[in-house]
Coordinates of C-alpha atoms in Angstrom, one line a residue:
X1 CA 0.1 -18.3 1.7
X2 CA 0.4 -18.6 -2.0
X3 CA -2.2 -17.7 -5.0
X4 CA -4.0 -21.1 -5.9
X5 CA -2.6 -23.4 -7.6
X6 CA -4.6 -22.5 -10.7
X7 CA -3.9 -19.0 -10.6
X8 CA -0.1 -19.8 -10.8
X9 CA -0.2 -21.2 -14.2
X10 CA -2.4 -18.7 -15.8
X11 CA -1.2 -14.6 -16.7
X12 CA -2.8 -13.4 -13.9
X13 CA -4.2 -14.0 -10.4
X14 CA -7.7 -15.0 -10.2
X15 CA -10.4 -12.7 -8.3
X16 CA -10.4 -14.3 -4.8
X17 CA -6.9 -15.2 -4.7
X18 CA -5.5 -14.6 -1.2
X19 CA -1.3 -12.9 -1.8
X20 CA 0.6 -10.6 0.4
X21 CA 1.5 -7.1 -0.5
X22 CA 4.3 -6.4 1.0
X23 CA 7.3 -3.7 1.9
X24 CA 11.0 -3.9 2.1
X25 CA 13.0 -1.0 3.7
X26 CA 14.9 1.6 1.9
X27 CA 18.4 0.0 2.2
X28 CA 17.8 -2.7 4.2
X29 CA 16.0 -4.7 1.6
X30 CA 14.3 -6.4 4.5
X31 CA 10.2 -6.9 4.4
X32 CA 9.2 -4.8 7.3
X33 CA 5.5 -4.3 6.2
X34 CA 3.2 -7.6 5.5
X35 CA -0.5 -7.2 4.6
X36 CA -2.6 -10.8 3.6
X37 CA -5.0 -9.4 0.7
X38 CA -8.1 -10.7 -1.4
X39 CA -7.4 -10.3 -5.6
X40 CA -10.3 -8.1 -6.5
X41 CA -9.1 -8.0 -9.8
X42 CA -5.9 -8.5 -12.0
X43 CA -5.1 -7.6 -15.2
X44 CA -2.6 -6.2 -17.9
X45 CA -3.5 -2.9 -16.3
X46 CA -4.7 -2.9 -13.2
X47 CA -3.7 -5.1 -9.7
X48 CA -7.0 -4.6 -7.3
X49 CA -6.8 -6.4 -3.7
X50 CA -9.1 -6.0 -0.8
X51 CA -7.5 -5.8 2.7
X52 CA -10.6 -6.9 5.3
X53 CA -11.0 -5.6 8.2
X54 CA -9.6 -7.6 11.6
X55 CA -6.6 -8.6 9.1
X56 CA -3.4 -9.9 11.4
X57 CA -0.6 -8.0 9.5
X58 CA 3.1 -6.9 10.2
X59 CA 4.3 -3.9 10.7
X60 CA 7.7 -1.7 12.3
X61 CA 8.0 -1.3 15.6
X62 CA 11.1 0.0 18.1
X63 CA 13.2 -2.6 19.7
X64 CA 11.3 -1.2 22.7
X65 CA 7.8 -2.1 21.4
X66 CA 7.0 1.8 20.9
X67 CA 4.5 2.7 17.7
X68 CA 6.8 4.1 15.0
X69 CA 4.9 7.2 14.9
X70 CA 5.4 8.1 18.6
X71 CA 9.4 8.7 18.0
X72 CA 10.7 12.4 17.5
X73 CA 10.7 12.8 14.1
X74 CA 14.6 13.7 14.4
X75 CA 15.7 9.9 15.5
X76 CA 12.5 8.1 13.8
X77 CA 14.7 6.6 10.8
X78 CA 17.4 5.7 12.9
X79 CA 16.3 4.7 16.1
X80 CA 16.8 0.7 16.4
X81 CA 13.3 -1.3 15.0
X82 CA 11.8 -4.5 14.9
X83 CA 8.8 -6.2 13.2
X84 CA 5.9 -6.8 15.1
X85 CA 2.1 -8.6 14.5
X86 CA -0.9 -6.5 14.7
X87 CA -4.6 -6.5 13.6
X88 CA -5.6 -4.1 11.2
X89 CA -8.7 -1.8 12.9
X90 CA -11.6 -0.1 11.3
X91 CA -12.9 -0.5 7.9
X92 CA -11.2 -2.6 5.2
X93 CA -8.7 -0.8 2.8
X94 CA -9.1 -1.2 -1.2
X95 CA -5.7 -1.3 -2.8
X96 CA -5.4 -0.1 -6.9
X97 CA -1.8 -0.5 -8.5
X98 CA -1.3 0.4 -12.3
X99 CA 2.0 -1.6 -13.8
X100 CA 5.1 0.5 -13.5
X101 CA 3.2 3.4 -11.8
X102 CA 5.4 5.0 -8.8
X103 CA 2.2 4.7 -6.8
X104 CA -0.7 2.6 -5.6
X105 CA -4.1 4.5 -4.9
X106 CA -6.0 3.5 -2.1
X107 CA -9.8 3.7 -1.2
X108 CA -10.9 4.2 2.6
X109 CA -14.8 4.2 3.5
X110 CA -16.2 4.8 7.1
X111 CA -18.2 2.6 8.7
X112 CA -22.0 1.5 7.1
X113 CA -19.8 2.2 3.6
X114 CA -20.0 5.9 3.7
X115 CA -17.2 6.7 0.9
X116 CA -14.2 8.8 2.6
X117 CA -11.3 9.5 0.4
X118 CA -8.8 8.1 -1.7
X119 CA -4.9 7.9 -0.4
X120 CA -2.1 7.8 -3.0
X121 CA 0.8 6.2 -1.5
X122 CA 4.1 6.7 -3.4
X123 CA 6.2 4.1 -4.0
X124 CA 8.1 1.9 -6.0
X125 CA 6.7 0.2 -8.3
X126 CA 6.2 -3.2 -7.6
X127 CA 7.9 -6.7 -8.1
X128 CA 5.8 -9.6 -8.3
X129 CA 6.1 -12.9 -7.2
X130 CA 4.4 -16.1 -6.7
X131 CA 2.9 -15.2 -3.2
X132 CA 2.4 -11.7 -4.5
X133 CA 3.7 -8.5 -5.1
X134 CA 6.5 -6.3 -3.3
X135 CA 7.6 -2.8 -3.1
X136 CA 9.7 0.5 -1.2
X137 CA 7.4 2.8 0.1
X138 CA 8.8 6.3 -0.4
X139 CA 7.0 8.5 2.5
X140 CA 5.2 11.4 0.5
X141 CA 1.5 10.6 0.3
X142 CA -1.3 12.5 -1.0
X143 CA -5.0 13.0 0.0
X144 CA -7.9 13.4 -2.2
X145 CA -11.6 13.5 -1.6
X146 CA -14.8 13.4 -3.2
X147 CA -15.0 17.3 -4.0
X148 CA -12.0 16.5 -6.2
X149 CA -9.5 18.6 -3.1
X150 CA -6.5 17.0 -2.3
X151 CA -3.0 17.3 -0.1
X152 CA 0.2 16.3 0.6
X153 CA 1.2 14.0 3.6
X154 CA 4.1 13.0 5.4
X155 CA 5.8 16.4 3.9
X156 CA 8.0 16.1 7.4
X157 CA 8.9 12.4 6.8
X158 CA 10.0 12.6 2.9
X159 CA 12.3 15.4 4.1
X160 CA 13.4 14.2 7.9
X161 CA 14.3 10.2 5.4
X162 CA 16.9 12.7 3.5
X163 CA 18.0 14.7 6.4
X164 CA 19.3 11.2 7.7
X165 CA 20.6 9.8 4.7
X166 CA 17.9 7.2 4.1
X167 CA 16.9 8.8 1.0
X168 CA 19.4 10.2 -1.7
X169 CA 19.1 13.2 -3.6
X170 CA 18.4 11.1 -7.1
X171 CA 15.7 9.2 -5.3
X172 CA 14.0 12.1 -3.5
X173 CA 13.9 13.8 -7.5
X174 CA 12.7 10.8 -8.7
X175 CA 10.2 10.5 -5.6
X176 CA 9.0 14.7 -6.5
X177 CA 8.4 14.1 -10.2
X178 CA 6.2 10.8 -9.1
X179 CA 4.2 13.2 -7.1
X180 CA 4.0 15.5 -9.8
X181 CA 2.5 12.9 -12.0
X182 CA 0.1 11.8 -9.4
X183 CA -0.9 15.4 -8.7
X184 CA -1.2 16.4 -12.9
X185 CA -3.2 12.7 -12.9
X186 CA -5.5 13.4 -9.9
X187 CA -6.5 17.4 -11.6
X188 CA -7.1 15.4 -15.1
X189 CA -9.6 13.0 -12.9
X190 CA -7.7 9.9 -14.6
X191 CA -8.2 6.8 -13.3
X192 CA -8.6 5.4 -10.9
X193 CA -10.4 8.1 -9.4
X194 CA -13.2 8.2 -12.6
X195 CA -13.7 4.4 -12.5
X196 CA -16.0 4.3 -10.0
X197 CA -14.4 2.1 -7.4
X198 CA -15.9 3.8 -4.7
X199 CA -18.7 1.9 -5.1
X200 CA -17.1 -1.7 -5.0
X201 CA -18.0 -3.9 -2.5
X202 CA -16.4 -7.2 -1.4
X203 CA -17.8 -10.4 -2.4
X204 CA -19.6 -11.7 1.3
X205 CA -18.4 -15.2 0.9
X206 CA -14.7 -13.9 0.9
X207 CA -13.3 -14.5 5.0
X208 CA -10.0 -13.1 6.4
X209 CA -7.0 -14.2 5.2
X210 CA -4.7 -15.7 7.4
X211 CA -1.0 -14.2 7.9
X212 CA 1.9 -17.3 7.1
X213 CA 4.3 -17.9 9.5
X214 CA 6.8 -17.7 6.4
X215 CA 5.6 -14.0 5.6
X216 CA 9.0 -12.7 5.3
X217 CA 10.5 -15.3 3.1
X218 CA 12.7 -14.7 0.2
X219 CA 11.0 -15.1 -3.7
X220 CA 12.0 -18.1 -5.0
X221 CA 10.7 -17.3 -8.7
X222 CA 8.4 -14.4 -10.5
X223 CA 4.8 -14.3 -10.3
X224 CA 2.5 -14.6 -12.9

């Protein structure tokens, strides 16, 4: 999968593009996470994709097949893992990233578009590429709903990835003053949360994009 061929020789991908947002493990440097999205929108300031529902994605797995999130916590970073290919279930996921931000910010509806809450995943901030854009997710997530509440997630996960040495002490600061910023951004009401997107729908004529057998593959040159 690649942006069209239009796209590629223009700033910025065009809405309908179909890319891969993608994440490499801390250390490994290895794409372990693989999600085929829709460009919403793309622009000096804001990268907006569309992940439908049904979409076939990658994600980590044990060598044993077991869901990541059914190890103890205490061997869940070390225990051996593998990729593996699964459909993503439920409603479609809208994905907001801001250049240079240390997080994307994504929207979740329930079914009949009943708006739910928005989910700011940390991370680093991402490299693009000609097939799309890539990134380190950093465990600590946040919560935020309508009535302007919000929490932390993952609390266990952030601190269980420095117990075994997956995250360093430098990162994990650098990880806490992130969340500091989304936390200071989300009482402000910044955007995204003021701009509305909760009220976005995907164009109808847009279908599921299909995951490439070549998914993992190395970039061979910057994106637009």
């Amino acid at each position: 999968m690649t942006a069209s061929a239009a796209s590629q020789h223009s700033a910025h991908w065009a809405p309908g593009d179909r890319i891969l947002w993608r994440y490499r493990g801390i250390g490994s440097g290895d794409v372990h996470i693989c999600r085929p999205v829709t460009v919403v929108q793309d622009t000096a300031e804001l990268l907006a994709v569309w992940m439908a529902p049904g979409t076939e994605c990658v994600k980590p797995v044990l060598t044993d097949g077991t869901p990541v999130h059914e190890e103890p916590l205490a061997t869940r970073y070390t225990a051996p893992r593998t990729t593996t290919r699964a459909h993503w279930h439920g409603t479609g996921v809208l994905k907001l990233a801001r250049p240079d931000e240390p997080w994307s910010v994504w929207l979740f509806w329930e079914r009949g578009w009943r708006f739910r809450s928005w989910y700011v995943n940390l991370e680093e901030p991402r490299t693009r590429w000609s097939g799309g854009v890539d990134s380190e997710d950093h465990f600590l997530d946040i919560s935020v709903y309508p009535d302007r509440s919000w929490f932390w997630r993952d609390e266990d996960e952030f601190a269980q990835a420095q117990r075994c040495g997956l995250m360093g002490a430098a990162q994990a600061e650098r990880v806490r003053r992130a969340g500091a910023a989304a936390v200071e951004l989300i009482g402000a009401w910044g955007a995204p949360f003021s701009d509305g997107w909760e009220d976005w729908r995907p164009d109808p004529a847009w279908t599921v994009p299909d995951l490439p057998a070549d998914w993992d593959r190395t970039p061979a040159h910057t994106a637009p």
